[in-house]
Short mmCIF file of C-alpha atoms and ligand atoms in Angstrom, two decimals:
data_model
loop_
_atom_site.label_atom_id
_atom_site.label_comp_id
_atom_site.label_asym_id
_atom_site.label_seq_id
_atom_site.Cartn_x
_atom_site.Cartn_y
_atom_site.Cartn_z
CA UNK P 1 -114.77 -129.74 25.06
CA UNK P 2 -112.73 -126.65 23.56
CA UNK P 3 -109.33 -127.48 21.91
CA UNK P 4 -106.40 -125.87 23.38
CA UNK P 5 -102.28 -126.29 22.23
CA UNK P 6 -100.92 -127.80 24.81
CA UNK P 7 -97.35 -129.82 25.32
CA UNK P 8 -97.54 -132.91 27.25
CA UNK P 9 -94.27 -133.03 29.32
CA UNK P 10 -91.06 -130.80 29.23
CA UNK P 11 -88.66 -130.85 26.10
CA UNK P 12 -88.99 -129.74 22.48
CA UNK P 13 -92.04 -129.49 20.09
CA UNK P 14 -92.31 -133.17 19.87
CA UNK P 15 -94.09 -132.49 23.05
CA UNK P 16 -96.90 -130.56 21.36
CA UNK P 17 -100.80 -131.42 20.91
CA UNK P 18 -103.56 -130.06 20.19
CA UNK P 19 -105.91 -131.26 22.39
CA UNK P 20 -109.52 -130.48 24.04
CA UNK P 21 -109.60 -129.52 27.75
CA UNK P 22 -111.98 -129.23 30.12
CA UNK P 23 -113.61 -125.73 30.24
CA UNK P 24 -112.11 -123.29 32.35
CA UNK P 25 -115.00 -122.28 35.63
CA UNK P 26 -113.12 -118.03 36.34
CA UNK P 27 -112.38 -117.90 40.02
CA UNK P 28 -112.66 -114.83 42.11
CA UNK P 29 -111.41 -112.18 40.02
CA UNK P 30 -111.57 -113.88 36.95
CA UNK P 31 -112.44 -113.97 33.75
CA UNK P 32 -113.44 -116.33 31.31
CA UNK P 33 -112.30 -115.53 27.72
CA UNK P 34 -113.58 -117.00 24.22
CA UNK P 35 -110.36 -116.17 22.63
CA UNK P 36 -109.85 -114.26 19.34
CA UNK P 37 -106.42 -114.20 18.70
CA UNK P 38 -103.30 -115.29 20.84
CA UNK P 39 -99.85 -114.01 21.01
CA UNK P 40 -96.63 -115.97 20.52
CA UNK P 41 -93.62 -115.36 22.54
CA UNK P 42 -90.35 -116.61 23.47
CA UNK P 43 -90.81 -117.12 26.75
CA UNK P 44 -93.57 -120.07 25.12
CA UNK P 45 -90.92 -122.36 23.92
CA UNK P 46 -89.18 -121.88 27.11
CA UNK P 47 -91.50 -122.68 29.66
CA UNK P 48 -92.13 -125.96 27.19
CA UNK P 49 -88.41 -127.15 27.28
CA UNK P 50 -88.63 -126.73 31.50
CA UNK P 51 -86.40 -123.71 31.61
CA UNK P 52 -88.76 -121.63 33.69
CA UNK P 53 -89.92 -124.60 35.49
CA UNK P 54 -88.95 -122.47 39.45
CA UNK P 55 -91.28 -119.51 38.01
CA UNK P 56 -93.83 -121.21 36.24
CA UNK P 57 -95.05 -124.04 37.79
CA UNK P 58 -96.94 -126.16 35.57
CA UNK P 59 -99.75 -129.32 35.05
CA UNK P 60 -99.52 -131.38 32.12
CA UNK P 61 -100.88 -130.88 29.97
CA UNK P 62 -100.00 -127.49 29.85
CA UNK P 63 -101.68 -124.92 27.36
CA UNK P 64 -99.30 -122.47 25.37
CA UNK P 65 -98.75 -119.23 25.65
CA UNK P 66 -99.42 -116.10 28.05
CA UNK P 67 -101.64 -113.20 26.23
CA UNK P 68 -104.55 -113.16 24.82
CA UNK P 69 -107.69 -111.02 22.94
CA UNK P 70 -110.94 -112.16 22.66
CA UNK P 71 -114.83 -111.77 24.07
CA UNK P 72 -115.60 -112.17 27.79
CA UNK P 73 -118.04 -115.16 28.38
CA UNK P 74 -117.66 -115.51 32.35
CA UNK P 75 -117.30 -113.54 35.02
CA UNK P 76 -115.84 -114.73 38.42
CA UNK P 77 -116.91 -113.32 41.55
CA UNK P 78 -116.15 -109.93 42.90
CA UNK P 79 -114.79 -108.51 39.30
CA UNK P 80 -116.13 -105.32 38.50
CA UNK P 81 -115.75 -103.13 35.29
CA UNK P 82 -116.05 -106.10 33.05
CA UNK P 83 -119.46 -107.75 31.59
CA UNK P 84 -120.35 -110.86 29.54
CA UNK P 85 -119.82 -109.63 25.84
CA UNK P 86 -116.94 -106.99 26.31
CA UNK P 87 -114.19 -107.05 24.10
CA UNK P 88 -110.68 -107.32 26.07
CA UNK P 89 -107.02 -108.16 25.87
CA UNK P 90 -104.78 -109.29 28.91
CA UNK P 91 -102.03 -111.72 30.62
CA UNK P 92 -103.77 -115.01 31.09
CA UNK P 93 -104.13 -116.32 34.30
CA UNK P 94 -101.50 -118.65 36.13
CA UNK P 95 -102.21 -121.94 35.01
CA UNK P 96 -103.93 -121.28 32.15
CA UNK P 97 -102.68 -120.70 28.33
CA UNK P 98 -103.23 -118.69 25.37
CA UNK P 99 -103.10 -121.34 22.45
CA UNK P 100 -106.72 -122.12 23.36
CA UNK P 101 -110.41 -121.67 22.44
CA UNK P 102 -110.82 -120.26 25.71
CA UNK P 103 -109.12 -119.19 29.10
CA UNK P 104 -109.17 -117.64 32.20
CA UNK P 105 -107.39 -113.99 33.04
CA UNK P 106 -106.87 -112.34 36.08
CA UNK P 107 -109.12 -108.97 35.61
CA UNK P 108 -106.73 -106.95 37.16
CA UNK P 109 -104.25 -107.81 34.14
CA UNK P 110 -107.13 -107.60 31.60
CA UNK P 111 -108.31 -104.32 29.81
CA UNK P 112 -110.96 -103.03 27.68
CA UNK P 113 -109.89 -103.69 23.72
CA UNK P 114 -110.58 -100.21 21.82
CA UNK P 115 -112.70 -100.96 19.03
CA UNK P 116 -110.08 -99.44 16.65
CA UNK P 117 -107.70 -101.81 18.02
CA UNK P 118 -107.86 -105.45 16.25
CA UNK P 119 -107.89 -108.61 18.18
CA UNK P 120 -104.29 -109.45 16.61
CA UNK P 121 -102.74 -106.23 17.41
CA UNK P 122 -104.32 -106.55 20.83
CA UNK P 123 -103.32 -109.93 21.93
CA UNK P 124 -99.54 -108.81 21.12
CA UNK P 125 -100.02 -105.48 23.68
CA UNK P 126 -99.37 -107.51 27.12
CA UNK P 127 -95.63 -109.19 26.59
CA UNK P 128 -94.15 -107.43 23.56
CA UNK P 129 -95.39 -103.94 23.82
CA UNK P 130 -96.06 -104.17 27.37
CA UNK P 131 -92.39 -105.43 28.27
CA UNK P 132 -90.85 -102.28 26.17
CA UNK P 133 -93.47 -99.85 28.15
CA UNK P 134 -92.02 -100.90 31.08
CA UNK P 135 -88.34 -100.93 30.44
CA UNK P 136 -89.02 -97.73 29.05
CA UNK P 137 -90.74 -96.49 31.98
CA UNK P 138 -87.39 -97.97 33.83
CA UNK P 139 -84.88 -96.26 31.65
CA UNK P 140 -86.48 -92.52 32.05
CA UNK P 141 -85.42 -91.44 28.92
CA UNK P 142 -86.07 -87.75 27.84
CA UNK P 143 -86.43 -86.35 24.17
CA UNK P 144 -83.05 -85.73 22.95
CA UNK P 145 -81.35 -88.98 25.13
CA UNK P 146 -80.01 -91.81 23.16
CA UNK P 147 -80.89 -95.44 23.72
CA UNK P 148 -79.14 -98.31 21.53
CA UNK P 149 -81.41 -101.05 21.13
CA UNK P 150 -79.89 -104.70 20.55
CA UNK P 151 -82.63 -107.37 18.48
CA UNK P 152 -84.48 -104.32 17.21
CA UNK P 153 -86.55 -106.34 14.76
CA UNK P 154 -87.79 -108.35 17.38
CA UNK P 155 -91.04 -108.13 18.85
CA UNK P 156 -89.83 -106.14 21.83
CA UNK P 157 -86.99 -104.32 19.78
CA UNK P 158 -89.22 -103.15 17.30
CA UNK P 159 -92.08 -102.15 19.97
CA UNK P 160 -88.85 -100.03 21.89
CA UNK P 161 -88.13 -98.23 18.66
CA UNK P 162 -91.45 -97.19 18.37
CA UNK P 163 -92.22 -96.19 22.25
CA UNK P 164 -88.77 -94.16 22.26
CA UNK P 165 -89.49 -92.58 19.07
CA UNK P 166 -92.34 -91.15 20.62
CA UNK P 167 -90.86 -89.59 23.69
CA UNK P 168 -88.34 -87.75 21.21
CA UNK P 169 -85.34 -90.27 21.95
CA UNK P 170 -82.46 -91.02 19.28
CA UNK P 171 -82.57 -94.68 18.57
CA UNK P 172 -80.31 -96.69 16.86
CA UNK P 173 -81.09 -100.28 16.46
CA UNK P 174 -79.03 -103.26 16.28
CA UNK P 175 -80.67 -106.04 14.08
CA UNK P 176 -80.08 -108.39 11.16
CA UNK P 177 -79.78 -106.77 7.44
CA UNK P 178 -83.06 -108.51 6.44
CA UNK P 179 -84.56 -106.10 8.94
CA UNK P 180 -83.10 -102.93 7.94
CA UNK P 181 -85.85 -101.74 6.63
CA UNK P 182 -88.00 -102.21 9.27
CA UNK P 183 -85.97 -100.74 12.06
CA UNK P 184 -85.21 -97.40 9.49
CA UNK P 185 -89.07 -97.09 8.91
CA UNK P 186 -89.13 -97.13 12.32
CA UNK P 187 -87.00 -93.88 12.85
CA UNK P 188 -83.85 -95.27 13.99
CA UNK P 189 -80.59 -95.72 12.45
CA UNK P 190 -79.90 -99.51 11.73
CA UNK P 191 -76.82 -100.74 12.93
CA UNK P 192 -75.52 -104.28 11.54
CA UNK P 193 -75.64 -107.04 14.30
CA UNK P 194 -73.16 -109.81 14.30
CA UNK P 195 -69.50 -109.68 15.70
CA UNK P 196 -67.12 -106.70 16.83
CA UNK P 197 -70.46 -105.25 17.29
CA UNK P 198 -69.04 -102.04 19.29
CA UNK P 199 -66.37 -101.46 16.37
CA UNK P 200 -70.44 -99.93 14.19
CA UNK P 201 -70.86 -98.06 17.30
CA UNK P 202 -69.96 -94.65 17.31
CA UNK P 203 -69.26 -93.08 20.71
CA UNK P 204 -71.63 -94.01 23.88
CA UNK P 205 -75.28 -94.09 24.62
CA UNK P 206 -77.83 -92.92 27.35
CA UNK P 207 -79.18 -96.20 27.57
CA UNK P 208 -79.55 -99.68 26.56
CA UNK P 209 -81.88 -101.66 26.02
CA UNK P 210 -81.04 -105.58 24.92
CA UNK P 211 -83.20 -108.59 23.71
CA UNK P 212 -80.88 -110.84 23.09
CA UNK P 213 -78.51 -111.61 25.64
CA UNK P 214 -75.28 -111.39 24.02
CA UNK P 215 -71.84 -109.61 24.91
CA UNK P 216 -73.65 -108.14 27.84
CA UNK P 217 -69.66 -106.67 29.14
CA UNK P 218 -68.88 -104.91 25.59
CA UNK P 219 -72.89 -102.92 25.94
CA UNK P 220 -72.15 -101.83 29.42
CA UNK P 221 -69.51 -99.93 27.87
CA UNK P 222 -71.32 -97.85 25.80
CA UNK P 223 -73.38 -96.47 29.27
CA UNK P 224 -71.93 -94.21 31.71
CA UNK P 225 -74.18 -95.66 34.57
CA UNK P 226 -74.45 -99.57 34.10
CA UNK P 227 -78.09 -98.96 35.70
CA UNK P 228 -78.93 -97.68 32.37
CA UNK P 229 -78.21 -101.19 30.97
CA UNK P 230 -81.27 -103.01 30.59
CA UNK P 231 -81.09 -106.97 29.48
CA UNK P 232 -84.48 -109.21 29.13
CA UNK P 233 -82.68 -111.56 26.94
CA UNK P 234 -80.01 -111.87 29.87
CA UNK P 235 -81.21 -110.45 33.17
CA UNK P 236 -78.73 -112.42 35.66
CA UNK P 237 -76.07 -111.19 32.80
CA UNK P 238 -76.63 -107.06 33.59
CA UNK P 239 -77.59 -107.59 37.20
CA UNK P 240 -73.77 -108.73 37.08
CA UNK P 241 -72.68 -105.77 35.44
CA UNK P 242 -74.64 -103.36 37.39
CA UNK P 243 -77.50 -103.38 34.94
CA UNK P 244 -81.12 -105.28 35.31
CA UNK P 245 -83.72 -106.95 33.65
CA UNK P 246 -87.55 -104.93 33.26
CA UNK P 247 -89.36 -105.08 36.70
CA UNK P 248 -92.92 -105.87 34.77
CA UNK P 249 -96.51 -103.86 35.52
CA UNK P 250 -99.51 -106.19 33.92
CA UNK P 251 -101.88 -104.08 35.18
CA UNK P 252 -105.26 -102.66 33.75
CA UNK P 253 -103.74 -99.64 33.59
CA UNK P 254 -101.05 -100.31 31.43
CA UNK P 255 -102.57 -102.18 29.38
CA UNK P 256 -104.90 -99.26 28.51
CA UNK P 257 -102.35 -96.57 28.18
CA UNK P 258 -100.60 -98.81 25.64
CA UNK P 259 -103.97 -99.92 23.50
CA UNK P 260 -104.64 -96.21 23.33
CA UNK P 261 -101.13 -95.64 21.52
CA UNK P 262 -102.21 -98.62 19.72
CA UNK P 263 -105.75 -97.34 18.64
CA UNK P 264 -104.11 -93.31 17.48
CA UNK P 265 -102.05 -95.47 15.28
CA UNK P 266 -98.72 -94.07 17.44
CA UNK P 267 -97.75 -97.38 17.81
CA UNK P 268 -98.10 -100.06 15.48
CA UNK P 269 -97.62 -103.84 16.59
CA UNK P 270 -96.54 -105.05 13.22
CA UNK P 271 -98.10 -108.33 13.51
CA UNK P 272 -96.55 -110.00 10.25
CA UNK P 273 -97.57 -113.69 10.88
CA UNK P 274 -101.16 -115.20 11.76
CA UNK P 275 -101.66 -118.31 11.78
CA UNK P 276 -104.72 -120.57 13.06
CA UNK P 277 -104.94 -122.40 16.45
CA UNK P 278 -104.46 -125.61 13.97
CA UNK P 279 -101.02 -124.53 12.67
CA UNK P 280 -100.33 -123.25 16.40
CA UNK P 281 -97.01 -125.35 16.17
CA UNK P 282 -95.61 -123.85 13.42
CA UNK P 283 -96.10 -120.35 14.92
CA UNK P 284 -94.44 -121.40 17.71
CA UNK P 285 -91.94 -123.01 15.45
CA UNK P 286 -91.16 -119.39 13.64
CA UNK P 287 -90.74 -117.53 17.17
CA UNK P 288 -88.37 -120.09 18.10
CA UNK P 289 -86.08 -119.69 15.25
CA UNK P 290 -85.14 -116.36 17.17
CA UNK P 291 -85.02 -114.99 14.01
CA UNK P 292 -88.83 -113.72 13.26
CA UNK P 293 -89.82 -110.16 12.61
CA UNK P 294 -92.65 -108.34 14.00
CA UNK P 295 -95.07 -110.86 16.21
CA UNK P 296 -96.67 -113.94 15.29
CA UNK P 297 -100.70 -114.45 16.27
CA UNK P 298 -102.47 -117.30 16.51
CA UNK P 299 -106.27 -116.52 15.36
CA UNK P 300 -108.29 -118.69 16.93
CA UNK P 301 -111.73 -118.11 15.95
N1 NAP W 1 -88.38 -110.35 31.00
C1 NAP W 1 -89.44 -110.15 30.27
O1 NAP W 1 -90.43 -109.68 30.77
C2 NAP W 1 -89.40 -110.49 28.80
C3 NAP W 1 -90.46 -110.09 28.00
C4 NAP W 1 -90.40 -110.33 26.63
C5 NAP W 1 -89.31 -111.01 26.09
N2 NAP W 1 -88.31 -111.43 26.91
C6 NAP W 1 -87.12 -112.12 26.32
O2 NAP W 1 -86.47 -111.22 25.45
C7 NAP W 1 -85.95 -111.89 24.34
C8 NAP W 1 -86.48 -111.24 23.03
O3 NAP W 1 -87.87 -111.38 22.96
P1 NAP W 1 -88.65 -110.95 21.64
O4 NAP W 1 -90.08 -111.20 21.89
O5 NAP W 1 -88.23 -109.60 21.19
O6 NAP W 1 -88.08 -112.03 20.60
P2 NAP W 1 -88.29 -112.17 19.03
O7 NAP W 1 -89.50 -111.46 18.58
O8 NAP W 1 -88.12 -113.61 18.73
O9 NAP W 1 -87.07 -111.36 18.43
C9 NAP W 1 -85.76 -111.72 18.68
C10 NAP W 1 -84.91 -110.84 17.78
O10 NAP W 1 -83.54 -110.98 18.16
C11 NAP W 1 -82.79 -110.79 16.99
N3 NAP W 1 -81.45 -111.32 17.20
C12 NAP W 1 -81.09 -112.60 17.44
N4 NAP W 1 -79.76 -112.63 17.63
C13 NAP W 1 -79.31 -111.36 17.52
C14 NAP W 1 -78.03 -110.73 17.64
N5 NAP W 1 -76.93 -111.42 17.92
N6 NAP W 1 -77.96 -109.38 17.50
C15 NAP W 1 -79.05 -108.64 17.24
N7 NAP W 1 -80.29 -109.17 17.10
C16 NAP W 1 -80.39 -110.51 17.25
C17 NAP W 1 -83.55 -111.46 15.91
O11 NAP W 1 -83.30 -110.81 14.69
P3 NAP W 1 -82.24 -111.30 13.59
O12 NAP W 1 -82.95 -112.32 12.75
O13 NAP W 1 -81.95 -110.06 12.86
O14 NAP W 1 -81.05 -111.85 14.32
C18 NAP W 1 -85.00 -111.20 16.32
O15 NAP W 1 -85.51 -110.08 15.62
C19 NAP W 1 -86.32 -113.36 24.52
O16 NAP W 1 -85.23 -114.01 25.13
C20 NAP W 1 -87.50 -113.32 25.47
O17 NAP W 1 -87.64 -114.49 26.22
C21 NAP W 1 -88.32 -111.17 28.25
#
């Protein structure tokens, strides 16, 4: 049977395996996915420790993770625009992980990977990149608007940067000093995160857009409309205040709009951690520090 990284009951990582599961048979729209390479997210940890347990239900053991790359091996019934052999990237389906040799995705959030795009860079396109697509979508944000963004080394702070960048916005990002560098080679001004944050601020913003979830009532500040507050480390916080989290699109469609940024080298998912579905634990482990840079991949095969 194929391994998959599952945990075995809510809590911390002591609640981790790897272990080998049944194969996954891709319902009606459906597909069935030899994986490549896996993203690692946040929202990983916390559907482990039971956090999201009213939004994502969940049967022990439950495989990791919620994006994936990889080659299609199965094809439920009704799908069309996907064969046996194609290359793709997507959200997995409910139910089913990422962490694994193989799993199922709805083909309606799955998309054709661009051969110029590598399975790493494309299993980080559906949360990360995808999540900062959207909010940017949600933010409409012209060239010459400013947009502060708050954990801009993150994985979605970074991919913001990049996205606003594009569209000819003035970023300045709010991050650690060990990521300075990455957040100025991004184009933005790096502002030092830590207390009296607004004190580094000059003046006030178009927009913001935060990943961490912190002093939620000193950012609103900076907007003139608190709809132009957008929180996904926090979205009860901004709703609050006015403000609200990033009303998600894991569609197709997306998906392929952002993997052709990805593939023109316009946006680069600075994957800076790959490790194998074996060492899928301490992945997890560096994500959940809340202090990693870039994404972190499993690679499964
Ligand atoms: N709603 C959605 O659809 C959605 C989607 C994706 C993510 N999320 C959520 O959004 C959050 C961020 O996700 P992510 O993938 O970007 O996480 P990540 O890759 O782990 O990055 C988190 C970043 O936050 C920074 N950080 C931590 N405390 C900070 C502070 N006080 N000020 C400034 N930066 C700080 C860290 O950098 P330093 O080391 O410099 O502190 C790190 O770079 C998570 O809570 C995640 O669950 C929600």
């Amino acid at each position: 049977m194929p391994g998959a990284y599952c945990f075995i009951e809510y809590g911390g990582p002591e609640t981790q395996q790897l272990l080998e599961r049944p194969m996954p048979t891709p319902g009606p729209g459906q597909l069935l996915v030899a994986v490549r390479a896996a993203g690692v997210n946040p929202a990983d940890w916390k559907v482990r420790s039971g956090a999201r347990r009213a939004t994502v239900p969940v049967t022990f053991p439950a495989v990791l993770g919620r994006e994936v790359s990889g080659v299609v091996t199965g094809v439920g019934e009704g799908v069309s625009g996907f064969s046996v052999g194609d290359a793709v990237f997507g959200a997995t389906a409910t139910g089913f992980g990422g962490y694994a040799e193989y799993t199922l995705t709805d083909a309606s959030s799955t998309a054709l990977k661009p051969s110029a795009v590598s399975f790493a860079d494309a299993a980080v396109i559906p949360v990360a990149i995808g999540t900062a697509y959207d909010a940017l979508t949600q933010l409409d944000l012209r060239a010459g608007s400013t947009l502060l963004v708050v954990g801009a080394g993150g994985g979605t702070g970074q991919s913001m940067l990049q996205l606003a960048a594009l569209r000819g916005v003035s970023v300045t990002g709010v991050a650690g000093s060990a990521k300075r560098e990455l957040v100025e080679s991004l184009g933005a001004t790096w502002v030092e995160s830590g207390q009296h944050l607004l004190s580094r601020i000059p003046g006030t913003v178009d927009a913001v857009f935060d990943a961490v979830g912190a002093d939620l009532s000193a950012l609103v500040t900076l907007v003139t409309d608190p709809k132009q507050l957008i929180s996904i480390g926090n979205t009860t916080g901004a709703q609050e205040l006015g403000g609200s989290g990033v009303t998600r699109r894991r569609t197709s469609e997306v998906f392929t709009e952002i993997a052709a940024l990805v593939a023109a080298s316009k946006v680069d998912p600075h994957v800076t951690a790959r490790l194998p579905l074996s060492r899928a634990g301490e992945a997890l482990a560096l994500v959940e520090s809340g202090h990693s840079t870039g994404k972190v991949v499993i690679e499964v095969s």
